[in-house]
Amino acid sequence: MAGEIPPAQPPPGPPPRPLLWRWRRNPLRRRTDTLHAWLGLGALIAVLAVAPVAAVLAGDAARRHYEDTARHQNQTRYETDATLVHDAPRHPEPGSDEERETRYPVEVRVVTREGRTRTTRAEVRPGLTADSTVRIWVTADGEATDRPLNREEVRSRTMGWALLAAIGVALTGAAAHALTGLALRRRNLADWDTAWAKTAPRWTTPT
């Protein structure tokens, strides 16, 4: 149809550009390019400033939590002898490295500090026979449990939470920068459509 304006085509993808091109003066640089550069720098500075603080705060909170947990576990758990009620299953590969690492849950009998005898389930080595004695950790009421956290485990978990906090800040900054870039990209496309609507009529020849 005469005078019909063809639809705007998306601009070509950006060619390879030198590092820090958004900071250099050139006729193709748009205001949004400069804005994106400044926002990226701001996000980087924010991440570098906030990440260490977040790591310290998260690490300190985690350390206090796990130290309290370890202290409570040491007060409420203790190691004692337990007697197997039944034979433990035998491993299909006797003498293998897998057998040495494998543990099977079986019923065991323990005597609590109050002198009560009770049964609980504990993980023991393969092939142990009934009436064998093993050392296990139990709670105050004689329930089998894990040993209390030690200093190395507290330190490891503390560092893990500190690292996760720092990574979380970095990922948040990267996501914010990416969303900003997406918004600016959409604005550029809208400006391109507007400019094309003004320019296309000059190239349209009536038939």
mmCIF file with all atom_site columns, C-alpha atoms in Angstrom:
data_model
loop_
_atom_site.group_PDB
_atom_site.id
_atom_site.type_symbol
_atom_site.label_atom_id
_atom_site.label_alt_id
_atom_site.label_comp_id
_atom_site.label_asym_id
_atom_site.label_entity_id
_atom_site.label_seq_id
_atom_site.pdbx_PDB_ins_code
_atom_site.Cartn_x
_atom_site.Cartn_y
_atom_site.Cartn_z
_atom_site.occupancy
_atom_site.B_iso_or_equiv
_atom_site.pdbx_formal_charge
_atom_site.auth_seq_id
_atom_site.auth_comp_id
_atom_site.auth_asym_id
_atom_site.auth_atom_id
_atom_site.pdbx_PDB_model_num
ATOM 1   C CA . MET A 1 1   ? 0.000  0.000   0.000  1.00 0.00 ? 1   MET A CA 1
ATOM 2   C CA . ALA A 1 2   ? 1.322  3.456   -0.937 1.00 0.00 ? 2   ALA A CA 1
ATOM 3   C CA . GLY A 1 3   ? 2.840  5.322   1.973  1.00 0.00 ? 3   GLY A CA 1
ATOM 4   C CA . GLU A 1 4   ? 2.832  2.318   4.268  1.00 0.00 ? 4   GLU A CA 1
ATOM 5   C CA . ILE A 1 5   ? 5.706  2.408   6.690  1.00 0.00 ? 5   ILE A CA 1
ATOM 6   C CA . PRO A 1 6   ? 7.557  -0.900  6.843  1.00 0.00 ? 6   PRO A CA 1
ATOM 7   C CA . PRO A 1 7   ? 7.976  -2.289  10.344 1.00 0.00 ? 7   PRO A CA 1
ATOM 8   C CA . ALA A 1 8   ? 11.145 -1.384  12.143 1.00 0.00 ? 8   ALA A CA 1
ATOM 9   C CA . GLN A 1 9   ? 13.757 -4.096  12.193 1.00 0.00 ? 9   GLN A CA 1
ATOM 10  C CA . PRO A 1 10  ? 15.759 -4.643  15.369 1.00 0.00 ? 10  PRO A CA 1
ATOM 11  C CA . PRO A 1 11  ? 19.163 -3.023  15.289 1.00 0.00 ? 11  PRO A CA 1
ATOM 12  C CA . PRO A 1 12  ? 22.087 -5.321  14.563 1.00 0.00 ? 12  PRO A CA 1
ATOM 13  C CA . GLY A 1 13  ? 23.839 -6.901  17.491 1.00 0.00 ? 13  GLY A CA 1
ATOM 14  C CA . PRO A 1 14  ? 26.741 -4.948  18.919 1.00 0.00 ? 14  PRO A CA 1
ATOM 15  C CA . PRO A 1 15  ? 30.060 -5.694  17.234 1.00 0.00 ? 15  PRO A CA 1
ATOM 16  C CA . PRO A 1 16  ? 33.101 -6.627  19.311 1.00 0.00 ? 16  PRO A CA 1
ATOM 17  C CA . ARG A 1 17  ? 34.097 -3.568  21.304 1.00 0.00 ? 17  ARG A CA 1
ATOM 18  C CA . PRO A 1 18  ? 37.249 -2.707  23.206 1.00 0.00 ? 18  PRO A CA 1
ATOM 19  C CA . LEU A 1 19  ? 37.310 -2.815  26.967 1.00 0.00 ? 19  LEU A CA 1
ATOM 20  C CA . LEU A 1 20  ? 35.692 0.205   28.635 1.00 0.00 ? 20  LEU A CA 1
ATOM 21  C CA . TRP A 1 21  ? 34.180 1.326   25.314 1.00 0.00 ? 21  TRP A CA 1
ATOM 22  C CA . ARG A 1 22  ? 31.228 2.869   27.134 1.00 0.00 ? 22  ARG A CA 1
ATOM 23  C CA . TRP A 1 23  ? 33.591 5.341   28.799 1.00 0.00 ? 23  TRP A CA 1
ATOM 24  C CA . ARG A 1 24  ? 35.140 6.556   25.528 1.00 0.00 ? 24  ARG A CA 1
ATOM 25  C CA . ARG A 1 25  ? 33.721 9.320   23.379 1.00 0.00 ? 25  ARG A CA 1
ATOM 26  C CA . ASN A 1 26  ? 32.405 8.068   20.054 1.00 0.00 ? 26  ASN A CA 1
ATOM 27  C CA . PRO A 1 27  ? 29.461 9.002   17.811 1.00 0.00 ? 27  PRO A CA 1
ATOM 28  C CA . LEU A 1 28  ? 27.722 5.648   18.385 1.00 0.00 ? 28  LEU A CA 1
ATOM 29  C CA . ARG A 1 29  ? 27.703 5.857   22.165 1.00 0.00 ? 29  ARG A CA 1
ATOM 30  C CA . ARG A 1 30  ? 24.225 6.433   23.539 1.00 0.00 ? 30  ARG A CA 1
ATOM 31  C CA . ARG A 1 31  ? 23.242 8.014   26.811 1.00 0.00 ? 31  ARG A CA 1
ATOM 32  C CA . THR A 1 32  ? 21.936 4.656   27.925 1.00 0.00 ? 32  THR A CA 1
ATOM 33  C CA . ASP A 1 33  ? 25.393 3.153   27.297 1.00 0.00 ? 33  ASP A CA 1
ATOM 34  C CA . THR A 1 34  ? 26.952 5.692   29.629 1.00 0.00 ? 34  THR A CA 1
ATOM 35  C CA . LEU A 1 35  ? 24.183 5.166   32.173 1.00 0.00 ? 35  LEU A CA 1
ATOM 36  C CA . HIS A 1 36  ? 24.692 1.398   32.035 1.00 0.00 ? 36  HIS A CA 1
ATOM 37  C CA . ALA A 1 37  ? 28.420 1.865   32.572 1.00 0.00 ? 37  ALA A CA 1
ATOM 38  C CA . TRP A 1 38  ? 27.896 4.049   35.629 1.00 0.00 ? 38  TRP A CA 1
ATOM 39  C CA . LEU A 1 39  ? 25.294 1.685   37.052 1.00 0.00 ? 39  LEU A CA 1
ATOM 40  C CA . GLY A 1 40  ? 27.653 -1.229  36.513 1.00 0.00 ? 40  GLY A CA 1
ATOM 41  C CA . LEU A 1 41  ? 30.444 0.601   38.320 1.00 0.00 ? 41  LEU A CA 1
ATOM 42  C CA . GLY A 1 42  ? 28.065 1.455   41.149 1.00 0.00 ? 42  GLY A CA 1
ATOM 43  C CA . ALA A 1 43  ? 26.963 -2.169  41.433 1.00 0.00 ? 43  ALA A CA 1
ATOM 44  C CA . LEU A 1 44  ? 30.579 -3.335  41.526 1.00 0.00 ? 44  LEU A CA 1
ATOM 45  C CA . ILE A 1 45  ? 31.499 -0.850  44.248 1.00 0.00 ? 45  ILE A CA 1
ATOM 46  C CA . ALA A 1 46  ? 28.398 -1.801  46.243 1.00 0.00 ? 46  ALA A CA 1
ATOM 47  C CA . VAL A 1 47  ? 29.211 -5.500  46.002 1.00 0.00 ? 47  VAL A CA 1
ATOM 48  C CA . LEU A 1 48  ? 32.831 -4.933  47.026 1.00 0.00 ? 48  LEU A CA 1
ATOM 49  C CA . ALA A 1 49  ? 31.668 -2.863  50.001 1.00 0.00 ? 49  ALA A CA 1
ATOM 50  C CA . VAL A 1 50  ? 28.722 -4.966  51.144 1.00 0.00 ? 50  VAL A CA 1
ATOM 51  C CA . ALA A 1 51  ? 29.995 -8.502  50.515 1.00 0.00 ? 51  ALA A CA 1
ATOM 52  C CA . PRO A 1 52  ? 32.699 -8.445  53.245 1.00 0.00 ? 52  PRO A CA 1
ATOM 53  C CA . VAL A 1 53  ? 30.248 -6.938  55.742 1.00 0.00 ? 53  VAL A CA 1
ATOM 54  C CA . ALA A 1 54  ? 27.624 -9.545  54.906 1.00 0.00 ? 54  ALA A CA 1
ATOM 55  C CA . ALA A 1 55  ? 30.213 -12.309 55.222 1.00 0.00 ? 55  ALA A CA 1
ATOM 56  C CA . VAL A 1 56  ? 31.338 -11.069 58.636 1.00 0.00 ? 56  VAL A CA 1
ATOM 57  C CA . LEU A 1 57  ? 27.787 -10.657 59.960 1.00 0.00 ? 57  LEU A CA 1
ATOM 58  C CA . ALA A 1 58  ? 26.621 -14.026 58.625 1.00 0.00 ? 58  ALA A CA 1
ATOM 59  C CA . GLY A 1 59  ? 29.775 -15.744 59.841 1.00 0.00 ? 59  GLY A CA 1
ATOM 60  C CA . ASP A 1 60  ? 29.463 -14.252 63.316 1.00 0.00 ? 60  ASP A CA 1
ATOM 61  C CA . ALA A 1 61  ? 25.795 -15.245 63.589 1.00 0.00 ? 61  ALA A CA 1
ATOM 62  C CA . ALA A 1 62  ? 26.562 -18.761 62.342 1.00 0.00 ? 62  ALA A CA 1
ATOM 63  C CA . ARG A 1 63  ? 29.517 -19.126 64.714 1.00 0.00 ? 63  ARG A CA 1
ATOM 64  C CA . ARG A 1 64  ? 27.438 -18.144 67.747 1.00 0.00 ? 64  ARG A CA 1
ATOM 65  C CA . HIS A 1 65  ? 24.628 -20.465 66.643 1.00 0.00 ? 65  HIS A CA 1
ATOM 66  C CA . TYR A 1 66  ? 26.859 -23.496 66.133 1.00 0.00 ? 66  TYR A CA 1
ATOM 67  C CA . GLU A 1 67  ? 28.870 -22.837 69.291 1.00 0.00 ? 67  GLU A CA 1
ATOM 68  C CA . ASP A 1 68  ? 25.627 -22.766 71.267 1.00 0.00 ? 68  ASP A CA 1
ATOM 69  C CA . THR A 1 69  ? 24.518 -25.931 69.479 1.00 0.00 ? 69  THR A CA 1
ATOM 70  C CA . ALA A 1 70  ? 27.796 -27.693 70.246 1.00 0.00 ? 70  ALA A CA 1
ATOM 71  C CA . ARG A 1 71  ? 27.637 -26.585 73.883 1.00 0.00 ? 71  ARG A CA 1
ATOM 72  C CA . HIS A 1 72  ? 24.102 -27.894 74.230 1.00 0.00 ? 72  HIS A CA 1
ATOM 73  C CA . GLN A 1 73  ? 25.010 -31.174 72.560 1.00 0.00 ? 73  GLN A CA 1
ATOM 74  C CA . ASN A 1 74  ? 27.970 -31.672 74.892 1.00 0.00 ? 74  ASN A CA 1
ATOM 75  C CA . GLN A 1 75  ? 25.674 -31.130 77.851 1.00 0.00 ? 75  GLN A CA 1
ATOM 76  C CA . THR A 1 76  ? 22.919 -33.469 76.666 1.00 0.00 ? 76  THR A CA 1
ATOM 77  C CA . ARG A 1 77  ? 24.823 -36.242 74.878 1.00 0.00 ? 77  ARG A CA 1
ATOM 78  C CA . TYR A 1 78  ? 27.346 -38.752 76.092 1.00 0.00 ? 78  TYR A CA 1
ATOM 79  C CA . GLU A 1 79  ? 29.206 -41.791 74.807 1.00 0.00 ? 79  GLU A CA 1
ATOM 80  C CA . THR A 1 80  ? 28.410 -45.194 76.250 1.00 0.00 ? 80  THR A CA 1
ATOM 81  C CA . ASP A 1 81  ? 28.534 -48.943 75.576 1.00 0.00 ? 81  ASP A CA 1
ATOM 82  C CA . ALA A 1 82  ? 25.730 -50.540 73.580 1.00 0.00 ? 82  ALA A CA 1
ATOM 83  C CA . THR A 1 83  ? 25.047 -54.245 73.086 1.00 0.00 ? 83  THR A CA 1
ATOM 84  C CA . LEU A 1 84  ? 23.718 -55.574 69.796 1.00 0.00 ? 84  LEU A CA 1
ATOM 85  C CA . VAL A 1 85  ? 20.316 -57.241 70.107 1.00 0.00 ? 85  VAL A CA 1
ATOM 86  C CA . HIS A 1 86  ? 20.621 -58.973 66.704 1.00 0.00 ? 86  HIS A CA 1
ATOM 87  C CA . ASP A 1 87  ? 23.411 -59.806 64.265 1.00 0.00 ? 87  ASP A CA 1
ATOM 88  C CA . ALA A 1 88  ? 24.362 -56.988 61.935 1.00 0.00 ? 88  ALA A CA 1
ATOM 89  C CA . PRO A 1 89  ? 24.059 -57.762 58.186 1.00 0.00 ? 89  PRO A CA 1
ATOM 90  C CA . ARG A 1 90  ? 27.192 -58.960 56.464 1.00 0.00 ? 90  ARG A CA 1
ATOM 91  C CA . HIS A 1 91  ? 28.618 -56.936 53.622 1.00 0.00 ? 91  HIS A CA 1
ATOM 92  C CA . PRO A 1 92  ? 28.648 -58.666 50.222 1.00 0.00 ? 92  PRO A CA 1
ATOM 93  C CA . GLU A 1 93  ? 32.334 -57.788 49.741 1.00 0.00 ? 93  GLU A CA 1
ATOM 94  C CA . PRO A 1 94  ? 34.188 -58.809 52.920 1.00 0.00 ? 94  PRO A CA 1
ATOM 95  C CA . GLY A 1 95  ? 37.540 -57.129 53.378 1.00 0.00 ? 95  GLY A CA 1
ATOM 96  C CA . SER A 1 96  ? 36.863 -54.380 50.826 1.00 0.00 ? 96  SER A CA 1
ATOM 97  C CA . ASP A 1 97  ? 37.284 -50.662 51.385 1.00 0.00 ? 97  ASP A CA 1
ATOM 98  C CA . GLU A 1 98  ? 33.535 -50.312 50.988 1.00 0.00 ? 98  GLU A CA 1
ATOM 99  C CA . GLU A 1 99  ? 32.940 -52.734 53.838 1.00 0.00 ? 99  GLU A CA 1
ATOM 100 C CA . ARG A 1 100 ? 35.180 -50.680 56.148 1.00 0.00 ? 100 ARG A CA 1
ATOM 101 C CA . GLU A 1 101 ? 33.145 -47.560 55.385 1.00 0.00 ? 101 GLU A CA 1
ATOM 102 C CA . THR A 1 102 ? 29.690 -49.135 55.431 1.00 0.00 ? 102 THR A CA 1
ATOM 103 C CA . ARG A 1 103 ? 27.486 -48.999 58.527 1.00 0.00 ? 103 ARG A CA 1
ATOM 104 C CA . TYR A 1 104 ? 24.189 -50.820 59.075 1.00 0.00 ? 104 TYR A CA 1
ATOM 105 C CA . PRO A 1 105 ? 21.395 -49.675 61.429 1.00 0.00 ? 105 PRO A CA 1
ATOM 106 C CA . VAL A 1 106 ? 20.631 -52.360 64.013 1.00 0.00 ? 106 VAL A CA 1
ATOM 107 C CA . GLU A 1 107 ? 18.879 -52.542 67.357 1.00 0.00 ? 107 GLU A CA 1
ATOM 108 C CA . VAL A 1 108 ? 21.152 -52.134 70.361 1.00 0.00 ? 108 VAL A CA 1
ATOM 109 C CA . ARG A 1 109 ? 20.581 -52.166 74.103 1.00 0.00 ? 109 ARG A CA 1
ATOM 110 C CA . VAL A 1 110 ? 21.922 -49.376 76.316 1.00 0.00 ? 110 VAL A CA 1
ATOM 111 C CA . VAL A 1 111 ? 21.797 -48.506 79.987 1.00 0.00 ? 111 VAL A CA 1
ATOM 112 C CA . THR A 1 112 ? 21.080 -44.834 80.647 1.00 0.00 ? 112 THR A CA 1
ATOM 113 C CA . ARG A 1 113 ? 22.740 -42.806 83.365 1.00 0.00 ? 113 ARG A CA 1
ATOM 114 C CA . GLU A 1 114 ? 19.598 -43.266 85.451 1.00 0.00 ? 114 GLU A CA 1
ATOM 115 C CA . GLY A 1 115 ? 20.096 -47.029 85.223 1.00 0.00 ? 115 GLY A CA 1
ATOM 116 C CA . ARG A 1 116 ? 17.213 -47.739 82.838 1.00 0.00 ? 116 ARG A CA 1
ATOM 117 C CA . THR A 1 117 ? 17.754 -50.305 80.087 1.00 0.00 ? 117 THR A CA 1
ATOM 118 C CA . ARG A 1 118 ? 16.298 -49.439 76.706 1.00 0.00 ? 118 ARG A CA 1
ATOM 119 C CA . THR A 1 119 ? 16.766 -50.324 73.056 1.00 0.00 ? 119 THR A CA 1
ATOM 120 C CA . THR A 1 120 ? 17.551 -47.935 70.228 1.00 0.00 ? 120 THR A CA 1
ATOM 121 C CA . ARG A 1 121 ? 18.867 -48.139 66.676 1.00 0.00 ? 121 ARG A CA 1
ATOM 122 C CA . ALA A 1 122 ? 22.485 -47.388 65.963 1.00 0.00 ? 122 ALA A CA 1
ATOM 123 C CA . GLU A 1 123 ? 24.722 -47.727 62.914 1.00 0.00 ? 123 GLU A CA 1
ATOM 124 C CA . VAL A 1 124 ? 27.427 -50.404 63.370 1.00 0.00 ? 124 VAL A CA 1
ATOM 125 C CA . ARG A 1 125 ? 30.038 -52.169 61.276 1.00 0.00 ? 125 ARG A CA 1
ATOM 126 C CA . PRO A 1 126 ? 28.903 -55.089 59.071 1.00 0.00 ? 126 PRO A CA 1
ATOM 127 C CA . GLY A 1 127 ? 29.106 -58.619 60.422 1.00 0.00 ? 127 GLY A CA 1
ATOM 128 C CA . LEU A 1 128 ? 28.941 -57.867 64.146 1.00 0.00 ? 128 LEU A CA 1
ATOM 129 C CA . THR A 1 129 ? 27.117 -60.596 66.041 1.00 0.00 ? 129 THR A CA 1
ATOM 130 C CA . ALA A 1 130 ? 24.460 -60.348 68.705 1.00 0.00 ? 130 ALA A CA 1
ATOM 131 C CA . ASP A 1 131 ? 25.789 -59.411 72.173 1.00 0.00 ? 131 ASP A CA 1
ATOM 132 C CA . SER A 1 132 ? 28.759 -57.572 70.616 1.00 0.00 ? 132 SER A CA 1
ATOM 133 C CA . THR A 1 133 ? 29.552 -54.286 72.346 1.00 0.00 ? 133 THR A CA 1
ATOM 134 C CA . VAL A 1 134 ? 30.020 -50.997 70.514 1.00 0.00 ? 134 VAL A CA 1
ATOM 135 C CA . ARG A 1 135 ? 30.532 -47.418 71.621 1.00 0.00 ? 135 ARG A CA 1
ATOM 136 C CA . ILE A 1 136 ? 27.797 -45.010 70.563 1.00 0.00 ? 136 ILE A CA 1
ATOM 137 C CA . TRP A 1 137 ? 26.620 -41.509 71.391 1.00 0.00 ? 137 TRP A CA 1
ATOM 138 C CA . VAL A 1 138 ? 23.216 -41.233 73.055 1.00 0.00 ? 138 VAL A CA 1
ATOM 139 C CA . THR A 1 139 ? 20.956 -38.511 74.369 1.00 0.00 ? 139 THR A CA 1
ATOM 140 C CA . ALA A 1 140 ? 20.011 -38.204 78.028 1.00 0.00 ? 140 ALA A CA 1
ATOM 141 C CA . ASP A 1 141 ? 17.095 -40.620 77.532 1.00 0.00 ? 141 ASP A CA 1
ATOM 142 C CA . GLY A 1 142 ? 19.255 -43.209 75.764 1.00 0.00 ? 142 GLY A CA 1
ATOM 143 C CA . GLU A 1 143 ? 18.354 -42.463 72.146 1.00 0.00 ? 143 GLU A CA 1
ATOM 144 C CA . ALA A 1 144 ? 21.232 -43.037 69.706 1.00 0.00 ? 144 ALA A CA 1
ATOM 145 C CA . THR A 1 145 ? 22.475 -39.798 68.134 1.00 0.00 ? 145 THR A CA 1
ATOM 146 C CA . ASP A 1 146 ? 25.488 -38.207 66.450 1.00 0.00 ? 146 ASP A CA 1
ATOM 147 C CA . ARG A 1 147 ? 28.492 -37.037 68.402 1.00 0.00 ? 147 ARG A CA 1
ATOM 148 C CA . PRO A 1 148 ? 28.534 -33.339 69.344 1.00 0.00 ? 148 PRO A CA 1
ATOM 149 C CA . LEU A 1 149 ? 29.931 -30.823 66.887 1.00 0.00 ? 149 LEU A CA 1
ATOM 150 C CA . ASN A 1 150 ? 33.661 -30.264 67.315 1.00 0.00 ? 150 ASN A CA 1
ATOM 151 C CA . ARG A 1 151 ? 35.623 -27.050 66.769 1.00 0.00 ? 151 ARG A CA 1
ATOM 152 C CA . GLU A 1 152 ? 36.604 -27.940 63.224 1.00 0.00 ? 152 GLU A CA 1
ATOM 153 C CA . GLU A 1 153 ? 32.970 -28.570 62.263 1.00 0.00 ? 153 GLU A CA 1
ATOM 154 C CA . VAL A 1 154 ? 31.881 -25.299 63.857 1.00 0.00 ? 154 VAL A CA 1
ATOM 155 C CA . ARG A 1 155 ? 34.628 -23.439 61.994 1.00 0.00 ? 155 ARG A CA 1
ATOM 156 C CA . SER A 1 156 ? 33.797 -25.147 58.693 1.00 0.00 ? 156 SER A CA 1
ATOM 157 C CA . ARG A 1 157 ? 30.084 -24.379 58.921 1.00 0.00 ? 157 ARG A CA 1
ATOM 158 C CA . THR A 1 158 ? 30.797 -20.804 59.950 1.00 0.00 ? 158 THR A CA 1
ATOM 159 C CA . MET A 1 159 ? 33.029 -20.275 56.933 1.00 0.00 ? 159 MET A CA 1
ATOM 160 C CA . GLY A 1 160 ? 30.412 -21.888 54.717 1.00 0.00 ? 160 GLY A CA 1
ATOM 161 C CA . TRP A 1 161 ? 27.714 -19.446 55.784 1.00 0.00 ? 161 TRP A CA 1
ATOM 162 C CA . ALA A 1 162 ? 30.095 -16.490 55.449 1.00 0.00 ? 162 ALA A CA 1
ATOM 163 C CA . LEU A 1 163 ? 30.983 -17.586 51.925 1.00 0.00 ? 163 LEU A CA 1
ATOM 164 C CA . LEU A 1 164 ? 27.319 -18.086 51.019 1.00 0.00 ? 164 LEU A CA 1
ATOM 165 C CA . ALA A 1 165 ? 26.516 -14.573 52.256 1.00 0.00 ? 165 ALA A CA 1
ATOM 166 C CA . ALA A 1 166 ? 29.286 -13.047 50.136 1.00 0.00 ? 166 ALA A CA 1
ATOM 167 C CA . ILE A 1 167 ? 28.213 -15.045 47.080 1.00 0.00 ? 167 ILE A CA 1
ATOM 168 C CA . GLY A 1 168 ? 24.603 -14.017 47.671 1.00 0.00 ? 168 GLY A CA 1
ATOM 169 C CA . VAL A 1 169 ? 25.557 -10.336 47.641 1.00 0.00 ? 169 VAL A CA 1
ATOM 170 C CA . ALA A 1 170 ? 27.584 -10.818 44.451 1.00 0.00 ? 170 ALA A CA 1
ATOM 171 C CA . LEU A 1 171 ? 24.737 -12.665 42.735 1.00 0.00 ? 171 LEU A CA 1
ATOM 172 C CA . THR A 1 172 ? 22.260 -9.990  43.818 1.00 0.00 ? 172 THR A CA 1
ATOM 173 C CA . GLY A 1 173 ? 24.490 -7.285  42.361 1.00 0.00 ? 173 GLY A CA 1
ATOM 174 C CA . ALA A 1 174 ? 24.930 -9.224  39.121 1.00 0.00 ? 174 ALA A CA 1
ATOM 175 C CA . ALA A 1 175 ? 21.173 -9.817  38.849 1.00 0.00 ? 175 ALA A CA 1
ATOM 176 C CA . ALA A 1 176 ? 20.421 -6.130  39.459 1.00 0.00 ? 176 ALA A CA 1
ATOM 177 C CA . HIS A 1 177 ? 22.954 -5.128  36.808 1.00 0.00 ? 177 HIS A CA 1
ATOM 178 C CA . ALA A 1 178 ? 21.507 -7.639  34.327 1.00 0.00 ? 178 ALA A CA 1
ATOM 179 C CA . LEU A 1 179 ? 17.934 -6.416  34.934 1.00 0.00 ? 179 LEU A CA 1
ATOM 180 C CA . THR A 1 180 ? 19.069 -2.837  34.497 1.00 0.00 ? 180 THR A CA 1
ATOM 181 C CA . GLY A 1 181 ? 20.743 -3.771  31.227 1.00 0.00 ? 181 GLY A CA 1
ATOM 182 C CA . LEU A 1 182 ? 17.547 -5.485  30.073 1.00 0.00 ? 182 LEU A CA 1
ATOM 183 C CA . ALA A 1 183 ? 15.465 -2.401  30.892 1.00 0.00 ? 183 ALA A CA 1
ATOM 184 C CA . LEU A 1 184 ? 17.903 -0.146  29.043 1.00 0.00 ? 184 LEU A CA 1
ATOM 185 C CA . ARG A 1 185 ? 17.896 -2.531  26.100 1.00 0.00 ? 185 ARG A CA 1
ATOM 186 C CA . ARG A 1 186 ? 14.107 -2.303  25.880 1.00 0.00 ? 186 ARG A CA 1
ATOM 187 C CA . ARG A 1 187 ? 14.338 1.475   26.042 1.00 0.00 ? 187 ARG A CA 1
ATOM 188 C CA . ASN A 1 188 ? 16.861 1.458   23.207 1.00 0.00 ? 188 ASN A CA 1
ATOM 189 C CA . LEU A 1 189 ? 14.510 -0.689  21.105 1.00 0.00 ? 189 LEU A CA 1
ATOM 190 C CA . ALA A 1 190 ? 11.633 1.693   21.807 1.00 0.00 ? 190 ALA A CA 1
ATOM 191 C CA . ASP A 1 191 ? 13.808 4.661   20.774 1.00 0.00 ? 191 ASP A CA 1
ATOM 192 C CA . TRP A 1 192 ? 14.789 2.750   17.649 1.00 0.00 ? 192 TRP A CA 1
ATOM 193 C CA . ASP A 1 193 ? 11.094 2.250   16.751 1.00 0.00 ? 193 ASP A CA 1
ATOM 194 C CA . THR A 1 194 ? 10.422 5.949   17.293 1.00 0.00 ? 194 THR A CA 1
ATOM 195 C CA . ALA A 1 195 ? 13.365 7.009   15.160 1.00 0.00 ? 195 ALA A CA 1
ATOM 196 C CA . TRP A 1 196 ? 12.385 4.563   12.440 1.00 0.00 ? 196 TRP A CA 1
ATOM 197 C CA . ALA A 1 197 ? 8.839  5.892   12.354 1.00 0.00 ? 197 ALA A CA 1
ATOM 198 C CA . LYS A 1 198 ? 10.272 9.333   11.661 1.00 0.00 ? 198 LYS A CA 1
ATOM 199 C CA . THR A 1 199 ? 12.834 8.176   9.108  1.00 0.00 ? 199 THR A CA 1
ATOM 200 C CA . ALA A 1 200 ? 10.945 5.506   7.152  1.00 0.00 ? 200 ALA A CA 1
ATOM 201 C CA . PRO A 1 201 ? 8.542  7.929   5.379  1.00 0.00 ? 201 PRO A CA 1
ATOM 202 C CA . ARG A 1 202 ? 11.517 9.598   3.686  1.00 0.00 ? 202 ARG A CA 1
ATOM 203 C CA . TRP A 1 203 ? 12.467 6.235   2.162  1.00 0.00 ? 203 TRP A CA 1
ATOM 204 C CA . THR A 1 204 ? 8.953  5.223   1.185  1.00 0.00 ? 204 THR A CA 1
ATOM 205 C CA . THR A 1 205 ? 8.120  5.863   -2.485 1.00 0.00 ? 205 THR A CA 1
ATOM 206 C CA . PRO A 1 206 ? 4.395  6.083   -3.368 1.00 0.00 ? 206 PRO A CA 1
ATOM 207 C CA . THR A 1 207 ? 3.268  3.662   -6.108 1.00 0.00 ? 207 THR A CA 1
#
